[in-house]
């Protein structure tokens, strides 16, 4: 069965008090919209349609950055959830698979939950995702008749008896595309809000003799974000789950509550993560690596046996092979370290290639930027880069070469050569004593003057 996702994200999100469209606020480094779409990616959707309204240009840019096949349809006026889904009608003309409606501000729906809905669809025309609410508040209520879903009643329109129902509507709905748009055509706005409710399609479907049911999930999955407080709660919920998953997957977290994951962090078994480590998007760590305290990693790959930190920063394009060591106050950007290479102290290595078993001395800098363009530094295998070497890119250092401490390397260094570029030392006998005396006398004169 082919699937289309329709993700609603036109709402203003007034309570966020923000210039940014609500669905673009991030959790774990990705817009909430991306989390919502990701939940449906396991179903291998043929089409993904995002309904945008407020800040549609920004929503479009973010969605396309994630997947450039995503279609954006505009809902200029927010007239209700049925009206929102209806905006996808022409984008889905000719599509006769199933549609799953998701909310862009509900980022925690699990892929397995959507699988359950698809399974329930085989014997039902419409499947709604419900949850048992601890505090049902203003959610729509699911009115069941045995296993059949009879209708959904919105809080505002509900009787006291209906408000007592705790089985609530998450908003996620699945139906065949043609059926769905047929049902939506029959939805009116004669209700307490004057809106076109998507939830009305259930009663309409039942009146037409179609079968509807509800599948349930935990309330945590259906958590929506409407305010900064809920955004922070959402982040905390995501992190709690990511930490638990990492531990289950055989990753050691010395202090789980201090480690922050991104939505796509991948960490292999038997990796040890020390306290206060932050993962930005795009990090893959192989098994048996060690990420030491206070390190920040994004867009990078760390291989088996590598040690990173403490206080290291791996930026996008950092690629560490087996047993590489990146130590304290070392920043690596767009650079490959081949197996066993080391940069243990106080260095910036950017736009570079570092060969196998090469040692980068403390204070080494690849001077990759001339103010306009970036240039590459290529360092061979088994090279010894002396402390405080400035490598003025573009530049190449051959295998088995050495640079002397404090070298400023402007020309390529041939294989096996030692490059020295510093002013020779000149010792002046007794001059230090004279200097001290002169300076002390100067200070005494100045102190007298200020009295
Ligand atoms: C909706 C459901 C309710 C359910 C609740 C779960 C309806 C009528 N009600 O209520 O049963 O319990 O969600 O959270 O469907 N949106 C648009 N365009 C619109 C209206 C809404 O894109 O014209 C989007 C919003 O941005 C949001 C989602 O649809 O992402 C839900 O809209 P919202 O106004 O929050 O619906 P609720 O009143 O909470
Ligand atoms: Mg809502």
Coordinates of C-alpha atoms and ligand atoms in Angstrom, one line a residue:
X1 CA 0.0 0.0 0.0
X2 CA 1.5 3.4 -0.9
X3 CA 1.3 6.1 1.7
X4 CA 1.2 9.8 1.7
X5 CA 1.9 11.9 4.7
X6 CA 0.0 15.2 5.2
X7 CA 1.6 17.2 8.0
X8 CA -0.4 20.1 9.4
X9 CA 1.7 23.2 10.2
X10 CA -0.3 26.3 9.3
X11 CA -1.2 27.3 12.9
X12 CA 0.3 30.6 14.2
X13 CA 1.5 29.3 17.5
X14 CA 0.6 32.5 19.3
X15 CA 1.7 31.1 22.7
X16 CA 5.2 30.6 21.5
X17 CA 5.6 34.4 21.4
X18 CA 7.9 34.1 18.4
X19 CA 8.7 35.3 14.9
X20 CA 9.6 31.8 14.0
X21 CA 6.7 29.5 12.8
X22 CA 5.9 27.1 15.6
X23 CA 6.7 23.9 13.7
X24 CA 10.2 25.2 13.1
X25 CA 11.2 25.4 16.7
X26 CA 13.8 22.8 17.3
X27 CA 13.9 19.7 19.6
X28 CA 17.2 17.9 19.7
X29 CA 18.6 20.0 16.8
X30 CA 15.8 19.4 14.4
X31 CA 12.6 21.4 13.7
X32 CA 9.5 19.7 15.3
X33 CA 8.2 19.4 11.8
X34 CA 11.1 17.1 10.9
X35 CA 10.4 14.9 14.0
X36 CA 6.8 14.6 12.9
X37 CA 7.8 13.7 9.3
X38 CA 10.5 11.3 10.6
X39 CA 7.9 9.3 12.4
X40 CA 6.3 8.5 9.0
X41 CA 9.5 7.8 7.1
X42 CA 9.5 4.2 8.2
X43 CA 6.3 3.7 6.1
X44 CA 8.4 4.8 3.0
X45 CA 5.9 7.4 1.9
X46 CA 5.4 8.1 -1.7
X47 CA 4.4 11.7 -1.1
X48 CA 4.9 14.1 1.8
X49 CA 2.8 17.2 1.9
X50 CA 3.2 19.9 4.4
X51 CA 0.3 22.3 5.0
X52 CA 1.9 25.7 5.8
X53 CA 0.4 29.1 6.6
X54 CA 2.1 31.4 9.0
X55 CA 5.8 31.8 7.8
X56 CA 5.2 29.4 4.9
X57 CA 8.4 30.4 3.1
X58 CA 10.5 29.5 6.1
X59 CA 8.5 26.3 6.6
X60 CA 9.1 25.4 3.0
X61 CA 12.9 26.1 3.2
X62 CA 13.2 23.9 6.3
X63 CA 11.1 21.1 4.9
X64 CA 13.1 21.2 1.6
X65 CA 16.4 21.2 3.5
X66 CA 15.3 17.9 5.1
X67 CA 14.0 16.3 1.9
X68 CA 13.7 18.2 -1.4
X69 CA 10.7 16.1 -2.6
X70 CA 8.4 17.5 0.1
X71 CA 5.5 19.4 -1.3
X72 CA 4.3 22.5 0.5
X73 CA 0.7 23.6 0.1
X74 CA -0.6 26.9 1.5
X75 CA -3.5 27.4 3.8
X76 CA -3.9 31.2 3.8
X77 CA -6.7 31.2 6.4
X78 CA -6.8 28.8 9.3
X79 CA -10.4 27.6 9.1
X80 CA -9.9 24.3 10.9
X81 CA -8.2 20.9 10.6
X82 CA -10.5 19.6 7.9
X83 CA -9.9 22.7 5.8
X84 CA -6.2 22.3 6.4
X85 CA -6.1 18.8 5.1
X86 CA -8.3 19.8 2.2
X87 CA -5.5 22.1 1.0
X88 CA -3.6 18.9 0.0
X89 CA -6.5 17.7 -2.2
X90 CA -5.0 18.8 -5.5
X91 CA -1.5 17.7 -4.6
X92 CA -3.0 14.2 -4.0
X93 CA -5.2 14.1 -7.1
X94 CA -4.8 10.7 -8.7
X95 CA -3.2 9.2 -5.6
X96 CA -5.3 6.3 -4.3
X97 CA -3.1 5.0 -1.5
X98 CA -3.5 5.8 2.2
X99 CA -3.1 9.2 3.7
X100 CA -1.8 9.7 7.3
X101 CA -2.5 13.1 8.8
X102 CA 0.1 14.2 11.3
X103 CA 0.6 17.5 13.2
X104 CA 3.8 19.4 12.8
X105 CA 3.7 20.4 16.5
X106 CA 3.4 16.8 17.8
X107 CA 6.9 15.5 17.4
X108 CA 6.9 12.3 19.4
X109 CA 4.6 9.9 17.6
X110 CA 6.5 6.5 17.3
X111 CA 6.9 4.8 13.9
X112 CA 5.6 1.6 15.5
X113 CA 2.4 3.4 16.4
X114 CA 1.8 4.3 12.8
X115 CA 2.5 0.7 11.8
X116 CA -0.3 -0.3 14.2
X117 CA -2.6 2.2 12.5
X118 CA -1.8 0.8 9.0
X119 CA -2.4 -2.7 10.3
X120 CA -5.8 -1.6 11.7
X121 CA -6.6 -0.1 8.3
X122 CA -6.9 -3.5 6.7
X123 CA -10.3 -4.0 8.4
X124 CA -11.4 -0.3 8.8
X125 CA -12.0 2.6 6.4
X126 CA -10.8 5.2 8.9
X127 CA -8.3 4.7 11.8
X128 CA -7.8 7.4 14.5
X129 CA -4.9 7.4 17.0
X130 CA -6.3 7.9 20.5
X131 CA -4.7 7.9 24.0
X132 CA -6.0 7.7 27.5
X133 CA -5.5 11.1 29.0
X134 CA -4.6 11.6 32.6
X135 CA -6.2 15.0 32.3
X136 CA -8.4 15.0 29.2
X137 CA -8.7 18.8 29.3
X138 CA -9.8 20.3 26.0
X139 CA -9.0 17.3 23.8
X140 CA -11.5 15.9 21.4
X141 CA -13.2 12.8 22.9
X142 CA -13.5 9.4 21.2
X143 CA -17.0 8.0 21.5
X144 CA -16.6 4.2 21.1
X145 CA -19.2 1.5 20.5
X146 CA -17.3 -1.6 21.4
X147 CA -14.2 -1.7 19.1
X148 CA -15.9 0.7 16.6
X149 CA -15.3 4.4 16.8
X150 CA -18.7 6.1 16.5
X151 CA -17.7 9.7 16.4
X152 CA -15.3 12.3 17.8
X153 CA -16.7 15.2 19.8
X154 CA -14.7 18.3 20.4
X155 CA -14.5 19.5 24.0
X156 CA -16.4 22.7 23.2
X157 CA -19.3 20.8 21.7
X158 CA -19.4 18.0 24.2
X159 CA -22.0 17.2 26.8
X160 CA -21.1 16.6 30.4
X161 CA -21.3 12.8 29.8
X162 CA -19.0 13.1 26.8
X163 CA -16.5 15.2 28.7
X164 CA -16.2 12.4 31.2
X165 CA -14.7 10.2 28.5
X166 CA -10.9 9.9 29.0
X167 CA -10.1 8.4 25.6
X168 CA -8.9 11.4 23.6
X169 CA -8.1 12.2 20.0
X170 CA -4.4 12.7 19.2
X171 CA -5.2 14.2 15.8
X172 CA -3.4 11.5 13.8
X173 CA -5.9 9.9 11.3
X174 CA -5.4 7.4 8.5
X175 CA -7.7 6.7 5.6
X176 CA -7.7 6.0 1.9
X177 CA -7.0 9.2 0.1
X178 CA -10.1 9.1 -2.1
X179 CA -12.4 8.2 0.9
X180 CA -10.7 10.9 3.0
X181 CA -11.3 13.8 0.6
X182 CA -14.9 12.5 -0.1
X183 CA -15.6 12.7 3.6
X184 CA -13.9 16.1 4.0
X185 CA -16.2 17.5 1.3
X186 CA -19.2 16.8 3.6
X187 CA -17.7 18.5 6.6
X188 CA -19.4 21.8 7.6
X189 CA -18.5 24.4 10.2
X190 CA -21.7 24.6 12.2
X191 CA -20.1 24.1 15.6
X192 CA -19.0 26.0 18.7
X193 CA -15.8 27.2 17.0
X194 CA -17.2 27.8 13.5
X195 CA -14.3 25.7 12.2
X196 CA -14.2 22.8 9.7
X197 CA -13.3 19.9 12.1
X198 CA -11.4 17.0 10.6
X199 CA -12.8 15.0 13.5
X200 CA -16.3 15.3 11.9
X201 CA -15.3 12.8 9.2
X202 CA -15.9 9.9 11.6
X203 CA -19.6 10.5 12.1
X204 CA -20.0 11.1 8.4
X205 CA -18.1 7.9 7.6
X206 CA -20.3 5.9 10.0
X207 CA -23.5 7.4 8.5
X208 CA -22.2 6.1 5.1
X209 CA -21.8 2.6 6.5
X210 CA -18.0 2.8 6.6
X211 CA -16.0 1.3 9.5
X212 CA -13.9 3.4 11.8
X213 CA -11.8 2.4 14.8
X214 CA -9.2 3.8 17.2
X215 CA -5.7 2.6 17.9
X216 CA -4.1 3.8 21.1
X217 CA -0.6 4.9 22.1
X218 CA 0.9 6.3 25.3
X219 CA 0.0 9.9 26.2
X220 CA 3.7 10.8 26.0
X221 CA 3.7 10.2 22.2
X222 CA 0.9 12.6 21.6
X223 CA 2.4 15.5 23.5
X224 CA 1.9 18.7 21.6
X225 CA 4.0 21.9 21.9
X226 CA 2.2 25.2 22.2
X227 CA 4.6 27.2 24.4
X228 CA 8.2 27.6 25.3
X229 CA 7.6 25.8 28.5
X230 CA 6.2 22.8 26.6
X231 CA 9.1 23.1 24.1
X232 CA 11.5 22.7 27.0
X233 CA 9.4 19.8 28.4
X234 CA 9.5 18.3 24.9
X235 CA 13.3 18.6 24.8
X236 CA 13.6 17.0 28.2
X237 CA 11.3 14.2 27.2
X238 CA 13.4 13.6 24.0
X239 CA 16.6 13.6 25.9
X240 CA 15.3 11.2 28.6
X241 CA 14.3 8.8 25.9
X242 CA 17.5 9.1 23.9
X243 CA 19.6 8.5 27.1
X244 CA 17.6 5.4 28.0
X245 CA 17.9 4.1 24.4
X246 CA 21.7 4.7 24.4
X247 CA 22.0 2.8 27.7
X248 CA 19.9 -0.1 26.4
X249 CA 22.0 -0.2 23.2
X250 CA 25.1 -0.8 25.3
X251 CA 26.6 2.7 25.5
X252 CA 28.0 3.7 28.8
X253 CA 26.9 7.1 30.0
X254 CA 28.8 8.1 33.2
X255 CA 26.3 10.8 34.0
X256 CA 23.3 10.3 31.7
X257 CA 21.5 13.5 32.6
X258 CA 24.4 15.7 31.5
X259 CA 24.7 14.2 28.0
X260 CA 22.6 15.8 25.2
X261 CA 21.8 14.0 22.0
X262 CA 20.6 15.2 18.6
X263 CA 17.6 13.6 16.8
X264 CA 19.9 11.6 14.6
X265 CA 22.9 10.7 16.9
X266 CA 24.2 7.1 16.3
X267 CA 26.5 5.6 18.9
X268 CA 28.0 2.1 18.8
X269 CA 28.1 -0.5 21.6
X270 CA 30.8 -0.2 24.3
X271 CA 31.4 3.5 23.6
X272 CA 32.0 5.4 26.8
X273 CA 30.5 8.9 27.0
X274 CA 31.8 11.0 30.0
X275 CA 29.8 13.8 31.6
X276 CA 28.7 17.0 29.9
X277 CA 29.0 15.9 26.3
X278 CA 26.8 17.6 23.7
X279 CA 25.9 16.0 20.3
X280 CA 24.7 18.3 17.5
X281 CA 23.1 16.9 14.4
X282 CA 24.9 14.4 12.1
X283 CA 27.1 12.5 14.5
X284 CA 28.1 8.8 14.1
X285 CA 30.3 7.1 16.7
X286 CA 31.5 3.6 16.1
X287 CA 31.7 1.0 18.9
X288 CA 34.4 1.2 21.5
X289 CA 35.2 4.9 21.2
X290 CA 35.6 7.2 24.2
X291 CA 34.2 10.7 24.3
X292 CA 35.6 12.5 27.3
X293 CA 34.0 15.2 29.4
X294 CA 32.9 18.6 28.1
X295 CA 33.2 17.8 24.4
X296 CA 31.0 19.1 21.6
X297 CA 30.5 17.1 18.5
X298 CA 28.4 17.8 15.3
X299 CA 28.4 16.5 11.7
X300 CA 31.3 14.1 12.4
X301 CA 32.3 10.5 12.4
X302 CA 34.4 8.8 15.1
X303 CA 35.8 5.3 14.5
X304 CA 36.5 2.4 16.9
X305 CA 39.0 3.0 19.6
X306 CA 39.2 6.8 19.0
X307 CA 39.4 9.1 22.1
X308 CA 37.9 12.6 21.9
X309 CA 38.4 15.2 24.6
X310 CA 38.1 16.3 27.3
X311 CA 37.1 19.7 26.0
X312 CA 37.3 18.8 22.3
X313 CA 35.2 20.3 19.5
X314 CA 34.5 18.3 16.4
X315 CA 32.7 20.3 13.8
X316 CA 31.1 19.3 10.5
X317 CA 33.3 17.1 8.3
X318 CA 35.5 15.9 11.1
X319 CA 36.3 12.3 10.2
X320 CA 38.4 10.3 12.7
X321 CA 39.7 6.8 11.8
X322 CA 40.5 4.1 14.3
X323 CA 42.5 5.0 17.4
X324 CA 42.7 8.7 16.6
X325 CA 43.2 10.9 19.7
X326 CA 41.8 14.4 19.8
X327 CA 42.6 16.1 23.1
X328 CA 41.8 19.1 25.1
X329 CA 41.0 22.4 23.4
X330 CA 41.4 20.9 19.9
X331 CA 39.0 22.0 17.2
X332 CA 38.6 19.9 14.1
X333 CA 36.6 21.0 11.1
X334 CA 36.3 19.4 7.7
X335 CA 39.4 17.3 8.3
X336 CA 40.2 13.6 8.0
X337 CA 42.5 12.0 10.6
X338 CA 43.8 8.7 9.4
X339 CA 44.3 5.8 11.8
X340 CA 46.3 6.5 14.9
X341 CA 46.9 10.2 14.2
X342 CA 46.9 12.5 17.2
X343 CA 46.3 16.1 18.0
X344 CA 46.3 16.2 21.8
X345 CA 46.5 19.8 22.8
X346 CA 45.3 23.3 21.9
X347 CA 45.1 23.1 18.1
X348 CA 42.9 24.1 15.2
X349 CA 42.8 21.6 12.3
X350 CA 40.5 22.7 9.5
X351 CA 40.2 21.8 5.8
X352 CA 42.9 19.2 6.3
X353 CA 44.0 15.7 5.7
X354 CA 46.2 14.1 8.4
X355 CA 48.0 10.9 7.5
X356 CA 48.3 7.7 9.6
X357 CA 50.2 7.9 12.9
X358 CA 51.0 11.5 12.4
X359 CA 51.5 13.6 15.6
X360 CA 50.3 17.2 15.7
X361 CA 52.1 19.1 18.4
X362 CA 50.4 21.5 20.9
X363 CA 49.3 24.8 19.5
X364 CA 49.4 23.8 15.8
X365 CA 47.1 25.8 13.5
X366 CA 46.1 25.2 10.0
X367 CA 45.8 28.7 8.7
X368 CA 43.1 27.8 6.2
X369 CA 41.4 31.1 5.6
X370 CA 42.9 34.1 3.9
X371 CA 40.0 36.3 4.6
X372 CA 38.2 35.4 1.4
X373 CA 38.9 31.8 0.5
X374 CA 39.5 28.5 2.4
X375 CA 42.5 26.4 1.5
X376 CA 43.6 22.9 2.2
X377 CA 46.5 21.5 4.3
X378 CA 47.7 18.0 3.5
X379 CA 49.9 16.3 6.1
X380 CA 51.3 12.9 5.2
X381 CA 51.7 9.7 7.3
X382 CA 54.0 9.5 10.3
X383 CA 54.7 13.2 10.3
X384 CA 55.8 15.0 13.4
X385 CA 54.4 18.5 13.5
X386 CA 56.3 20.5 16.1
X387 CA 54.5 22.6 18.7
X388 CA 53.2 26.0 17.6
X389 CA 53.5 25.2 13.9
X390 CA 51.5 27.5 11.7
X391 CA 50.6 25.8 8.4
X392 CA 49.7 28.4 5.9
X393 CA 47.4 26.7 3.5
X394 CA 47.4 25.6 0.7
X395 CA 50.4 23.5 1.8
X396 CA 51.5 19.9 1.8
X397 CA 53.8 18.0 4.2
X398 CA 55.2 14.8 2.9
X399 CA 55.3 11.4 4.7
X400 CA 57.9 11.0 7.5
X401 CA 58.6 14.8 7.6
X402 CA 59.1 17.0 10.6
X403 CA 58.4 20.6 11.3
X404 CA 60.5 22.3 14.0
X405 CA 58.7 24.0 16.9
X406 CA 57.3 27.4 16.0
X407 CA 57.7 26.8 12.3
X408 CA 55.7 29.0 10.0
X409 CA 55.2 26.7 7.0
X410 CA 54.5 28.6 3.8
X411 CA 56.1 26.1 1.3
X412 CA 55.5 22.4 0.8
X413 CA 57.8 20.2 2.9
X414 CA 59.2 17.2 1.0
X415 CA 58.9 13.6 2.3
X416 CA 61.4 12.9 5.1
X417 CA 62.5 16.6 5.4
X418 CA 62.8 18.7 8.5
X419 CA 61.4 22.2 8.1
X420 CA 62.7 25.0 10.3
X421 CA 61.6 28.5 10.0
X422 CA 62.5 30.6 13.0
X423 CA 64.8 33.4 13.9
X424 CA 68.0 31.9 15.4
X425 CA 68.5 32.4 19.2
X426 CA 71.0 35.0 20.3
X427 CA 72.0 35.1 24.1
X428 CA 73.3 38.5 25.4
X429 CA 75.4 37.8 28.6
X430 CA 74.3 39.8 31.6
X431 CA 71.7 41.8 29.7
X432 CA 68.8 40.5 31.7
X433 CA 70.2 41.8 35.0
X434 CA 70.8 45.2 33.4
X435 CA 67.3 45.2 32.1
X436 CA 65.8 44.4 35.5
X437 CA 67.8 47.2 37.2
X438 CA 66.8 49.7 34.5
X439 CA 63.1 48.8 34.8
X440 CA 63.1 48.9 38.6
X441 CA 64.7 52.3 38.6
X442 CA 62.0 53.5 36.1
X443 CA 59.2 52.2 38.4
X444 CA 60.7 53.8 41.5
X445 CA 60.8 57.2 39.7
X446 CA 57.2 56.8 38.6
X447 CA 56.0 55.8 42.1
X448 CA 57.7 58.8 43.6
X449 CA 56.0 61.1 41.0
X450 CA 52.5 59.8 42.0
X451 CA 53.0 60.5 45.7
Ligands
LIG1 C1 -7.3 19.1 17.5 C2 -8.5 18.1 17.4 C3 -8.8 17.4 18.7 C4 -7.5 16.8 19.3 C5 -6.4 17.8 19.4 C6 -5.1 17.0 19.7 C7 -9.9 18.9 15.6 C8 -11.1 19.6 15.2 N1 -9.6 18.8 16.9 O1 -7.8 20.1 18.4 O2 -9.8 16.5 18.6 O3 -7.8 16.3 20.6 O4 -6.2 18.4 18.1 O5 -4.1 17.9 19.9 O6 -9.2 18.4 14.7 N2 -4.0 23.5 11.9 C9 -3.8 24.0 10.7 N3 -4.8 24.7 10.1 C10 -6.0 25.0 10.7 C11 -6.2 24.5 12.0 C12 -5.2 23.7 12.6 O7 -2.8 23.8 10.1 O8 -6.8 25.6 10.1 C13 -2.9 22.7 12.6 C14 -2.4 23.4 13.8 O9 -1.2 24.1 13.4 C15 -2.0 22.2 14.6 C16 -3.0 21.1 14.3 O10 -3.5 21.5 13.0 O11 -0.7 21.6 14.3 C17 -4.2 21.0 15.3 O12 -4.8 22.3 15.4 P1 -5.3 22.9 16.8 O13 -5.9 24.2 16.6 O14 -4.2 22.8 17.8 O15 -6.4 21.8 17.2 P2 -7.1 21.5 18.6 O16 -8.1 22.5 18.9 O17 -6.0 21.4 19.6
LIG2 MG1 -3.9 21.9 19.7

